[in-house]
mmCIF file of C-alpha atoms and ligand atoms in Angstrom:
data_model
loop_
_atom_site.group_PDB
_atom_site.id
_atom_site.type_symbol
_atom_site.label_atom_id
_atom_site.label_comp_id
_atom_site.label_asym_id
_atom_site.label_seq_id
_atom_site.Cartn_x
_atom_site.Cartn_y
_atom_site.Cartn_z
ATOM 1 C CA MET C 1 -14.217 20.351 -8.650
ATOM 2 C CA THR C 2 -11.489 18.074 -6.649
ATOM 3 C CA THR C 3 -11.189 15.397 -3.446
ATOM 4 C CA LYS C 4 -10.775 15.921 0.017
ATOM 5 C CA ILE C 5 -9.636 13.277 2.399
ATOM 6 C CA ILE C 6 -12.992 13.531 5.562
ATOM 7 C CA GLY C 7 -11.379 10.802 7.187
ATOM 8 C CA THR C 8 -9.493 7.520 7.379
ATOM 9 C CA GLY C 9 -9.120 3.839 9.292
ATOM 10 C CA SER C 10 -6.749 0.990 9.912
ATOM 11 C CA CYS C 11 -7.118 -2.394 10.553
ATOM 12 C CA PRO C 12 -3.458 -4.743 11.451
ATOM 13 C CA GLY C 13 -3.511 -8.706 11.549
ATOM 14 C CA GLU C 14 -4.273 -9.541 14.465
ATOM 15 C CA ARG C 15 -1.595 -11.392 15.417
ATOM 16 C CA VAL C 16 2.717 -10.061 16.382
ATOM 17 C CA VAL C 17 5.694 -11.444 14.985
ATOM 18 C CA THR C 18 9.256 -10.190 15.670
ATOM 19 C CA ASN C 19 11.287 -11.227 13.567
ATOM 20 C CA ASP C 20 13.820 -13.403 16.362
ATOM 21 C CA ASP C 21 10.001 -14.809 15.613
ATOM 22 C CA LEU C 22 10.757 -15.907 12.355
ATOM 23 C CA ALA C 23 14.249 -16.505 13.355
ATOM 24 C CA LYS C 24 12.780 -19.977 14.815
ATOM 25 C CA ILE C 25 11.523 -20.935 11.279
ATOM 26 C CA VAL C 26 13.881 -19.294 9.172
ATOM 27 C CA GLU C 27 17.524 -19.266 8.859
ATOM 28 C CA THR C 28 17.911 -15.184 9.736
ATOM 29 C CA SER C 29 18.138 -13.095 12.455
ATOM 30 C CA ASP C 30 16.302 -10.405 13.616
ATOM 31 C CA GLU C 31 19.914 -7.769 13.598
ATOM 32 C CA TRP C 32 20.000 -8.852 9.406
ATOM 33 C CA ILE C 33 16.382 -7.921 9.055
ATOM 34 C CA SER C 34 16.309 -4.680 10.885
ATOM 35 C CA SER C 35 19.597 -3.496 9.262
ATOM 36 C CA ARG C 36 19.099 -4.720 5.835
ATOM 37 C CA THR C 37 15.343 -3.217 5.936
ATOM 38 C CA GLY C 38 14.412 -1.194 10.011
ATOM 39 C CA ILE C 39 11.094 -4.371 9.842
ATOM 40 C CA LYS C 40 11.610 -5.461 13.695
ATOM 41 C CA GLU C 41 7.900 -7.611 14.106
ATOM 42 C CA ARG C 42 4.898 -7.725 12.010
ATOM 43 C CA HIS C 43 1.498 -8.504 11.948
ATOM 44 C CA LEU C 44 -0.108 -11.407 10.885
ATOM 45 C CA THR C 45 -3.914 -12.418 9.983
ATOM 46 C CA THR C 46 -5.195 -14.717 11.272
ATOM 47 C CA GLY C 47 -8.623 -15.075 10.928
ATOM 48 C CA LEU C 48 -10.309 -12.400 9.421
ATOM 49 C CA GLY C 49 -8.182 -11.944 6.380
ATOM 50 C CA THR C 50 -8.396 -9.835 3.818
ATOM 51 C CA SER C 51 -11.825 -8.596 3.145
ATOM 52 C CA GLY C 52 -12.074 -8.851 6.894
ATOM 53 C CA MET C 53 -9.737 -6.302 8.202
ATOM 54 C CA ALA C 54 -11.374 -4.332 5.522
ATOM 55 C CA ALA C 55 -14.271 -3.537 5.951
ATOM 56 C CA ARG C 56 -12.954 -2.829 9.744
ATOM 57 C CA ALA C 57 -10.894 -0.635 8.336
ATOM 58 C CA ALA C 58 -13.593 0.733 6.334
ATOM 59 C CA MET C 59 -15.586 1.288 9.388
ATOM 60 C CA LEU C 60 -12.753 3.463 10.663
ATOM 61 C CA ALA C 61 -12.750 5.295 8.279
ATOM 62 C CA CYS C 62 -16.932 6.488 8.072
ATOM 63 C CA GLU C 63 -16.430 6.616 11.640
ATOM 64 C CA ASN C 64 -13.665 9.145 11.434
ATOM 65 C CA ALA C 65 -15.702 10.694 8.810
ATOM 66 C CA GLY C 66 -18.589 11.471 10.698
ATOM 67 C CA ILE C 67 -20.417 9.934 7.369
ATOM 68 C CA ARG C 68 -22.694 6.715 7.011
ATOM 69 C CA PRO C 69 -21.570 3.896 5.454
ATOM 70 C CA GLU C 70 -25.500 4.324 3.370
ATOM 71 C CA GLU C 71 -23.612 8.019 1.933
ATOM 72 C CA LEU C 72 -20.721 6.128 0.242
ATOM 73 C CA ASP C 73 -21.297 5.746 -3.076
ATOM 74 C CA LEU C 74 -18.017 3.906 -4.320
ATOM 75 C CA ILE C 75 -15.794 1.345 -2.836
ATOM 76 C CA VAL C 76 -12.736 0.997 -4.025
ATOM 77 C CA MET C 77 -10.298 -1.135 -2.994
ATOM 78 C CA GLY C 78 -6.521 -1.810 -3.868
ATOM 79 C CA THR C 79 -5.701 -5.117 -2.819
ATOM 80 C CA SER C 80 -3.922 -8.904 -4.077
ATOM 81 C CA THR C 81 -5.244 -10.829 -2.252
ATOM 82 C CA PRO C 82 -8.549 -10.393 -2.628
ATOM 83 C CA GLU C 83 -10.461 -14.160 -0.947
ATOM 84 C CA TYR C 84 -11.821 -14.636 -3.966
ATOM 85 C CA CYS C 85 -11.554 -14.410 -8.008
ATOM 86 C CA PHE C 86 -15.233 -13.163 -7.963
ATOM 87 C CA PRO C 87 -16.844 -11.524 -6.274
ATOM 88 C CA SER C 88 -15.251 -8.652 -4.879
ATOM 89 C CA GLY C 89 -13.110 -7.430 -2.119
ATOM 90 C CA ALA C 90 -14.955 -4.272 -3.017
ATOM 91 C CA CYS C 91 -18.523 -6.372 -2.484
ATOM 92 C CA GLN C 92 -17.893 -8.877 0.388
ATOM 93 C CA VAL C 93 -16.678 -5.580 2.165
ATOM 94 C CA GLN C 94 -20.588 -3.445 1.223
ATOM 95 C CA ALA C 95 -22.161 -5.722 2.456
ATOM 96 C CA ALA C 96 -19.840 -5.622 5.987
ATOM 97 C CA ILE C 97 -20.721 -2.687 6.086
ATOM 98 C CA GLY C 98 -24.566 -1.674 4.896
ATOM 99 C CA ALA C 99 -22.506 0.214 1.565
ATOM 100 C CA VAL C 100 -25.998 -0.801 0.186
ATOM 101 C CA ASN C 101 -25.400 2.166 -2.135
ATOM 102 C CA ALA C 102 -22.357 2.014 -3.401
ATOM 103 C CA ALA C 103 -21.045 0.705 -6.384
ATOM 104 C CA GLY C 104 -17.351 -1.894 -5.458
ATOM 105 C CA PHE C 105 -14.420 -3.223 -7.562
ATOM 106 C CA ASP C 106 -11.040 -4.107 -6.796
ATOM 107 C CA ILE C 107 -7.871 -2.691 -7.965
ATOM 108 C CA SER C 108 -5.091 -5.236 -9.007
ATOM 109 C CA ALA C 109 -1.174 -2.985 -8.990
ATOM 110 C CA ALA C 110 0.141 -4.853 -5.910
ATOM 111 C CA CYS C 111 1.880 -2.317 -4.084
ATOM 112 C CA SER C 112 0.819 1.015 -6.186
ATOM 113 C CA GLY C 113 -3.219 -0.475 -5.449
ATOM 114 C CA PHE C 114 -3.825 2.035 -2.375
ATOM 115 C CA VAL C 115 -3.046 4.993 -4.552
ATOM 116 C CA PHE C 116 -3.590 3.133 -7.445
ATOM 117 C CA ALA C 117 -7.429 3.036 -6.426
ATOM 118 C CA LEU C 118 -7.019 6.360 -4.507
ATOM 119 C CA MET C 119 -6.284 7.757 -8.371
ATOM 120 C CA THR C 120 -9.082 5.733 -9.766
ATOM 121 C CA ALA C 121 -11.286 7.211 -7.127
ATOM 122 C CA HIS C 122 -11.079 11.312 -7.668
ATOM 123 C CA SER C 123 -10.956 10.224 -11.371
ATOM 124 C CA PHE C 124 -15.004 9.787 -10.611
ATOM 125 C CA LEU C 125 -15.554 12.428 -7.812
ATOM 126 C CA LYS C 126 -14.198 15.078 -10.288
ATOM 127 C CA SER C 127 -16.301 13.998 -12.942
ATOM 128 C CA GLY C 128 -18.686 14.496 -11.320
ATOM 129 C CA MET C 129 -20.772 10.682 -11.696
ATOM 130 C CA TYR C 130 -20.331 10.742 -7.085
ATOM 131 C CA ARG C 131 -19.706 12.542 -4.160
ATOM 132 C CA ASN C 132 -18.643 10.464 -1.711
ATOM 133 C CA ALA C 133 -16.404 7.041 -1.950
ATOM 134 C CA LEU C 134 -14.625 4.711 0.385
ATOM 135 C CA VAL C 135 -10.677 4.147 -0.584
ATOM 136 C CA ILE C 136 -8.977 0.733 0.688
ATOM 137 C CA GLY C 137 -6.378 -0.578 0.864
ATOM 138 C CA ALA C 138 -6.013 -4.196 2.244
ATOM 139 C CA ASP C 139 -3.637 -7.316 1.699
ATOM 140 C CA ASP C 140 -3.453 -10.812 3.445
ATOM 141 C CA ILE C 141 -0.103 -10.873 1.541
ATOM 142 C CA SER C 142 0.770 -13.736 4.321
ATOM 143 C CA LYS C 143 -0.713 -16.246 2.604
ATOM 144 C CA LEU C 144 1.090 -15.759 -0.944
ATOM 145 C CA VAL C 145 4.223 -16.031 1.516
ATOM 146 C CA ASP C 146 6.309 -19.303 1.252
ATOM 147 C CA TRP C 147 7.735 -19.246 5.040
ATOM 148 C CA SER C 148 11.457 -21.224 3.406
ATOM 149 C CA ASP C 149 12.675 -18.320 1.748
ATOM 150 C CA ARG C 150 14.345 -16.251 4.066
ATOM 151 C CA LYS C 151 14.614 -13.564 0.898
ATOM 152 C CA THR C 152 11.113 -13.296 0.535
ATOM 153 C CA CYS C 153 9.948 -13.573 4.448
ATOM 154 C CA VAL C 154 11.315 -11.647 6.692
ATOM 155 C CA LEU C 155 9.438 -8.891 5.011
ATOM 156 C CA PHE C 156 5.820 -8.834 4.454
ATOM 157 C CA GLY C 157 2.395 -8.476 7.061
ATOM 158 C CA ASP C 158 -0.409 -7.680 6.577
ATOM 159 C CA GLY C 159 -3.608 -4.914 7.066
ATOM 160 C CA ALA C 160 -5.394 -2.884 5.746
ATOM 161 C CA GLY C 161 -6.700 0.814 5.647
ATOM 162 C CA ALA C 162 -8.824 2.525 4.405
ATOM 163 C CA ALA C 163 -9.746 6.308 3.026
ATOM 164 C CA VAL C 164 -13.076 8.560 2.796
ATOM 165 C CA ILE C 165 -12.515 11.217 0.116
ATOM 166 C CA LYS C 166 -15.432 13.905 -0.908
ATOM 167 C CA ALA C 167 -15.636 15.867 -3.803
ATOM 168 C CA GLN C 168 -15.214 19.835 -2.779
ATOM 169 C CA GLU C 169 -14.473 22.915 -5.034
ATOM 170 C CA ASP C 170 -11.798 23.813 -3.964
ATOM 171 C CA GLY C 171 -8.190 22.005 -2.712
ATOM 172 C CA CYS C 172 -5.294 20.258 -4.168
ATOM 173 C CA PHE C 173 -5.768 16.495 -5.615
ATOM 174 C CA GLU C 174 -3.190 16.242 -8.745
ATOM 175 C CA GLY C 175 -1.292 12.430 -9.027
ATOM 176 C CA MET C 176 -0.374 10.357 -12.333
ATOM 177 C CA MET C 177 0.595 6.559 -12.019
ATOM 178 C CA GLY C 178 2.951 4.605 -14.125
ATOM 179 C CA CYS C 179 4.233 0.697 -15.185
ATOM 180 C CA ASP C 180 6.476 -0.934 -16.909
ATOM 181 C CA GLY C 181 6.232 -4.228 -18.347
ATOM 182 C CA LYS C 182 8.940 -5.311 -19.031
ATOM 183 C CA LYS C 183 9.543 -5.462 -15.585
ATOM 184 C CA TRP C 184 7.481 -7.643 -14.961
ATOM 185 C CA GLU C 185 9.097 -10.977 -13.447
ATOM 186 C CA VAL C 186 11.003 -8.750 -11.243
ATOM 187 C CA LEU C 187 8.022 -9.419 -8.416
ATOM 188 C CA THR C 188 5.544 -11.941 -9.042
ATOM 189 C CA CYS C 189 3.194 -14.446 -7.789
ATOM 190 C CA GLN C 190 1.459 -16.898 -10.028
ATOM 191 C CA ALA C 191 -2.285 -16.507 -9.381
ATOM 192 C CA ARG C 192 -4.375 -20.412 -9.918
ATOM 193 C CA SER C 193 -3.347 -20.754 -13.649
ATOM 194 C CA GLY C 194 -2.647 -23.403 -16.418
ATOM 195 C CA GLY C 195 -5.582 -25.986 -15.978
ATOM 196 C CA ASN C 196 -8.482 -27.691 -18.159
ATOM 197 C CA PHE C 197 -9.682 -30.598 -19.192
ATOM 198 C CA ILE C 198 -7.463 -30.520 -21.967
ATOM 199 C CA THR C 199 -4.259 -29.952 -20.540
ATOM 200 C CA GLU C 200 -5.030 -32.358 -17.606
ATOM 201 C CA LYS C 201 -3.332 -30.866 -15.518
ATOM 202 C CA LYS C 202 -4.748 -29.561 -11.886
ATOM 203 C CA PRO C 203 -4.298 -25.501 -11.775
ATOM 204 C CA ASP C 204 -1.097 -24.652 -10.307
ATOM 205 C CA LEU C 205 -0.425 -21.879 -7.826
ATOM 206 C CA GLY C 206 2.535 -19.569 -6.723
ATOM 207 C CA TYR C 207 4.561 -18.000 -4.416
ATOM 208 C CA ILE C 208 5.481 -14.449 -3.733
ATOM 209 C CA TYR C 209 9.366 -13.945 -5.933
ATOM 210 C CA MET C 210 11.337 -11.021 -6.301
ATOM 211 C CA ASP C 211 14.767 -9.874 -7.799
ATOM 212 C CA GLY C 212 14.880 -7.756 -4.352
ATOM 213 C CA GLN C 213 18.192 -5.921 -5.625
ATOM 214 C CA GLU C 214 16.202 -5.323 -9.079
ATOM 215 C CA VAL C 215 13.267 -4.100 -6.921
ATOM 216 C CA PHE C 216 15.928 -2.114 -4.663
ATOM 217 C CA LYS C 217 16.887 0.353 -7.928
ATOM 218 C CA PHE C 218 14.027 0.330 -9.300
ATOM 219 C CA ALA C 219 11.846 2.027 -5.860
ATOM 220 C CA VAL C 220 14.424 4.817 -4.961
ATOM 221 C CA LYS C 221 15.325 5.822 -8.368
ATOM 222 C CA LYS C 222 12.077 5.767 -9.822
ATOM 223 C CA VAL C 223 10.279 7.181 -6.068
ATOM 224 C CA PRO C 224 11.773 10.300 -6.364
ATOM 225 C CA GLU C 225 10.854 10.799 -10.170
ATOM 226 C CA CYS C 226 7.352 10.438 -9.335
ATOM 227 C CA ILE C 227 7.896 12.803 -6.809
ATOM 228 C CA ARG C 228 9.556 15.559 -8.450
ATOM 229 C CA GLN C 229 7.121 15.349 -12.025
ATOM 230 C CA VAL C 230 4.087 15.399 -9.957
ATOM 231 C CA LEU C 231 5.705 18.918 -7.594
ATOM 232 C CA ASP C 232 6.812 20.205 -11.005
ATOM 233 C CA ALA C 233 3.783 19.455 -13.035
ATOM 234 C CA ASN C 234 2.034 21.492 -10.003
ATOM 235 C CA GLY C 235 3.865 24.050 -9.696
ATOM 236 C CA VAL C 236 4.909 22.717 -6.168
ATOM 237 C CA GLY C 237 8.114 23.430 -4.007
ATOM 238 C CA MET C 238 9.170 20.259 -2.117
ATOM 239 C CA GLU C 239 9.796 22.973 0.849
ATOM 240 C CA ALA C 240 5.654 23.425 0.669
ATOM 241 C CA VAL C 241 6.108 19.873 1.399
ATOM 242 C CA ARG C 242 4.566 18.691 4.685
ATOM 243 C CA TYR C 243 5.912 15.101 4.466
ATOM 244 C CA TYR C 244 6.556 12.843 1.750
ATOM 245 C CA ILE C 245 4.021 9.263 2.894
ATOM 246 C CA LEU C 246 5.686 6.605 1.210
ATOM 247 C CA HIS C 247 4.585 2.371 0.498
ATOM 248 C CA GLN C 248 7.166 0.710 3.222
ATOM 249 C CA ALA C 249 8.713 -1.525 1.966
ATOM 250 C CA ASN C 250 12.064 -0.593 3.644
ATOM 251 C CA GLU C 251 13.628 1.927 5.419
ATOM 252 C CA ARG C 252 17.116 1.945 3.117
ATOM 253 C CA ILE C 253 14.636 3.558 0.623
ATOM 254 C CA ILE C 254 13.221 5.792 2.097
ATOM 255 C CA ASP C 255 16.307 7.046 3.084
ATOM 256 C CA SER C 256 17.450 6.762 0.000
ATOM 257 C CA VAL C 257 15.092 8.782 -1.679
ATOM 258 C CA ALA C 258 15.067 11.388 0.902
ATOM 259 C CA LYS C 259 18.985 11.951 0.026
ATOM 260 C CA ARG C 260 17.368 11.454 -3.476
ATOM 261 C CA LEU C 261 15.222 14.482 -3.011
ATOM 262 C CA LYS C 262 17.317 15.881 -0.932
ATOM 263 C CA GLU C 263 14.782 16.373 2.054
ATOM 264 C CA PRO C 264 14.998 15.825 5.578
ATOM 265 C CA LEU C 265 14.415 12.212 6.916
ATOM 266 C CA GLU C 266 11.467 13.768 9.748
ATOM 267 C CA LYS C 267 9.300 14.462 6.446
ATOM 268 C CA PHE C 268 9.287 10.817 5.757
ATOM 269 C CA PRO C 269 7.180 9.038 8.632
ATOM 270 C CA MET C 270 8.028 5.484 8.311
ATOM 271 C CA ASN C 271 6.292 3.077 10.764
ATOM 272 C CA ILE C 272 8.073 0.159 9.042
ATOM 273 C CA GLN C 273 9.654 -1.106 11.754
ATOM 274 C CA LYS C 274 5.998 -2.316 12.792
ATOM 275 C CA TYR C 275 4.187 -3.785 10.271
ATOM 276 C CA GLY C 276 6.868 -5.120 7.827
ATOM 277 C CA ASN C 277 5.799 -4.608 4.206
ATOM 278 C CA THR C 278 1.894 -4.738 4.123
ATOM 279 C CA SER C 279 1.416 -3.902 0.511
ATOM 280 C CA GLY C 280 -1.661 -1.811 -0.657
ATOM 281 C CA ALA C 281 -2.068 -1.306 3.225
ATOM 282 C CA SER C 282 1.057 0.669 3.659
ATOM 283 C CA ILE C 283 0.233 3.853 2.990
ATOM 284 C CA PRO C 284 -2.940 4.099 4.464
ATOM 285 C CA ILE C 285 -1.899 2.809 7.387
ATOM 286 C CA LEU C 286 0.150 5.287 8.250
ATOM 287 C CA LEU C 287 -1.767 7.573 6.862
ATOM 288 C CA ASP C 288 -4.516 6.808 9.641
ATOM 289 C CA GLU C 289 -1.945 6.658 12.653
ATOM 290 C CA MET C 290 -0.036 10.039 11.593
ATOM 291 C CA ASN C 291 -4.603 11.149 11.786
ATOM 292 C CA ARG C 292 -5.149 9.281 14.786
ATOM 293 C CA GLU C 293 -1.997 10.922 16.540
ATOM 294 C CA GLY C 294 -2.967 14.592 15.112
ATOM 295 C CA MET C 295 0.133 14.825 12.722
ATOM 296 C CA LEU C 296 -1.529 16.251 10.162
ATOM 297 C CA ASN C 297 -3.281 19.816 9.989
ATOM 298 C CA ARG C 298 -6.538 21.058 7.387
ATOM 299 C CA GLY C 299 -4.138 22.391 4.449
ATOM 300 C CA ASP C 300 -0.915 20.889 4.710
ATOM 301 C CA LYS C 301 0.516 19.593 2.017
ATOM 302 C CA ILE C 302 1.554 15.513 1.461
ATOM 303 C CA VAL C 303 2.443 13.509 -1.038
ATOM 304 C CA LEU C 304 1.924 10.066 -1.576
ATOM 305 C CA ALA C 305 3.637 7.514 -2.986
ATOM 306 C CA GLY C 306 3.855 3.824 -3.706
ATOM 307 C CA PHE C 307 5.903 1.907 -5.647
ATOM 308 C CA GLY C 308 5.561 -2.105 -6.927
ATOM 309 C CA GLY C 309 5.183 -5.005 -8.707
ATOM 310 C CA GLY C 310 4.385 -4.415 -12.713
ATOM 311 C CA LEU C 311 6.173 -3.115 -11.730
ATOM 312 C CA THR C 312 4.061 -0.257 -11.279
ATOM 313 C CA TRP C 313 4.195 3.734 -9.330
ATOM 314 C CA GLY C 314 2.949 6.588 -8.507
ATOM 315 C CA ALA C 315 2.207 10.275 -6.508
ATOM 316 C CA ILE C 316 -0.878 12.121 -5.475
ATOM 317 C CA LEU C 317 0.338 14.949 -4.301
ATOM 318 C CA LEU C 318 -3.156 16.657 -2.006
ATOM 319 C CA GLU C 319 -3.602 18.916 0.720
ATOM 320 C CA TRP C 320 -5.205 17.604 4.003
HETATM 321 N N1 COA F 1 17.910 -13.657 6.809
HETATM 322 C C1 COA F 1 19.991 -13.557 6.119
HETATM 323 N N2 COA F 1 20.595 -13.851 5.124
HETATM 324 C C2 COA F 1 20.007 -13.518 4.544
HETATM 325 C C3 COA F 1 18.090 -13.042 5.038
HETATM 326 C C4 COA F 1 17.865 -12.677 5.862
HETATM 327 N N3 COA F 1 16.196 -13.351 6.358
HETATM 328 N N4 COA F 1 17.822 -12.857 3.089
HETATM 329 C C5 COA F 1 18.833 -13.340 3.090
HETATM 330 N N5 COA F 1 20.582 -13.531 3.088
HETATM 331 C C6 COA F 1 21.427 -13.361 2.612
HETATM 332 C C7 COA F 1 21.557 -14.236 0.970
HETATM 333 O O1 COA F 1 21.411 -15.154 1.354
HETATM 334 C C8 COA F 1 23.111 -13.293 0.469
HETATM 335 O O2 COA F 1 23.615 -14.319 1.405
HETATM 336 P P1 COA F 1 25.344 -14.714 0.240
HETATM 337 O O3 COA F 1 25.305 -13.561 0.261
HETATM 338 O O4 COA F 1 25.478 -16.073 1.420
HETATM 339 O O5 COA F 1 24.176 -15.087 -0.741
HETATM 340 C C9 COA F 1 23.003 -12.242 1.726
HETATM 341 O O6 COA F 1 21.660 -12.721 1.791
HETATM 342 C C10 COA F 1 22.621 -11.143 0.621
HETATM 343 O O7 COA F 1 22.006 -11.038 0.406
HETATM 344 P P2 COA F 1 20.829 -9.273 -1.579
HETATM 345 O O8 COA F 1 19.723 -10.937 -2.013
HETATM 346 O O9 COA F 1 21.843 -9.940 -1.858
HETATM 347 O O10 COA F 1 20.631 -9.008 0.287
HETATM 348 P P3 COA F 1 20.466 -7.060 0.003
HETATM 349 O O11 COA F 1 21.167 -6.118 0.743
HETATM 350 O O12 COA F 1 20.234 -7.185 -1.458
HETATM 351 O O13 COA F 1 19.042 -7.713 0.630
HETATM 352 C C11 COA F 1 16.562 -6.762 0.807
HETATM 353 C C12 COA F 1 17.470 -8.001 -0.049
HETATM 354 C C13 COA F 1 15.273 -8.367 -0.027
HETATM 355 C C14 COA F 1 16.056 -7.022 1.438
HETATM 356 C C15 COA F 1 17.336 -5.772 0.106
HETATM 357 O O14 COA F 1 17.185 -5.926 -2.191
HETATM 358 C C16 COA F 1 15.209 -5.460 -0.250
HETATM 359 O O15 COA F 1 14.657 -4.084 0.633
HETATM 360 N N6 COA F 1 14.761 -4.642 -1.589
HETATM 361 C C17 COA F 1 14.161 -4.833 -2.220
HETATM 362 C C18 COA F 1 12.627 -4.807 -1.356
HETATM 363 C C19 COA F 1 11.224 -4.801 -1.532
HETATM 364 O O16 COA F 1 11.346 -3.415 -1.591
HETATM 365 N N7 COA F 1 10.201 -5.153 -2.066
HETATM 366 C C20 COA F 1 9.195 -4.853 -2.230
HETATM 367 C C21 COA F 1 8.859 -3.568 -2.831
HETATM 368 S S1 COA F 1 7.410 -3.822 -2.898
#
């Protein structure tokens, strides 16, 4: 038993914010941001929030898959920015779309969230426990950003992407996940923590902290490594891969991964210029755009690869 993606959907944040808009609030420029990252603009949510964007992406994915929400058995959502500690974002989506027969939970793996969520849902399908699952990557990352810190605030955007997957006998779906907890301090955002009646402190709340150069070095080394690992484990050569759909964190990271794999940049579609880094949402948003633009043909082999805080990484080889 294996897994096939049968439909996709996406929903970016409602408001477009350009590099020039950011130059009005911090000392930066369109030239600096574009040349260092490839980002021209990003979308920020002004009302929908994580679960609202996720529910819209989920409905579109169900429509695209030709499946009714009641037919879903499972919802797995990769997010670092749920609105509540509990309930999970997946439960909010379940209610919003009427997926009354689905179990749901969230996965916390930062920008690798969609890949980890997809691997998790795939494992349930492969085991025979469920047949239809909805996998979401959704983040309202703008609420974790310190908007006075130019080193990070120019990088991120909000959005959600979703895919409906189905169990089936034939096809190809193989992947790996990894993490290096020793490097957790390189990319962090503290949750509400450290306060109770004994400490007489109010819990602290954090903003995103990132050692950009460490993250950059990690990504350009680890992403090609995990892609090679998945391809080698399945005896698939790089010439057989139609597209590498990477987490959209920085155009220069993607360029560098392409060079290290000695693969042409045309195999690495990008939409970072429009959305910035949408964390767990970046891979499914890009996948949905490619699907709707007719770039994917049934039988194409594609690789998804995510990386982010944790540090975490993961790659999936699948047949469209
Ligand atoms: N606008 C203008 N100048 C800026 C700036 C901004 N938005 N942000 C930083 N700078 C300045 C710095 O203050 C520094 O100035 P200084 O030399 O006077 O101190 C200079 O630009 C260089 O900063 P540095 O941090 O060395 O830049 P960089 O070339 O490493 O690029 C990143 C910074 C963040 C773009 C880059 O490190 C990166 O992309 N890292 C990976 C981040 C990532 O992908 N994270 C998410 C992973 S999921």
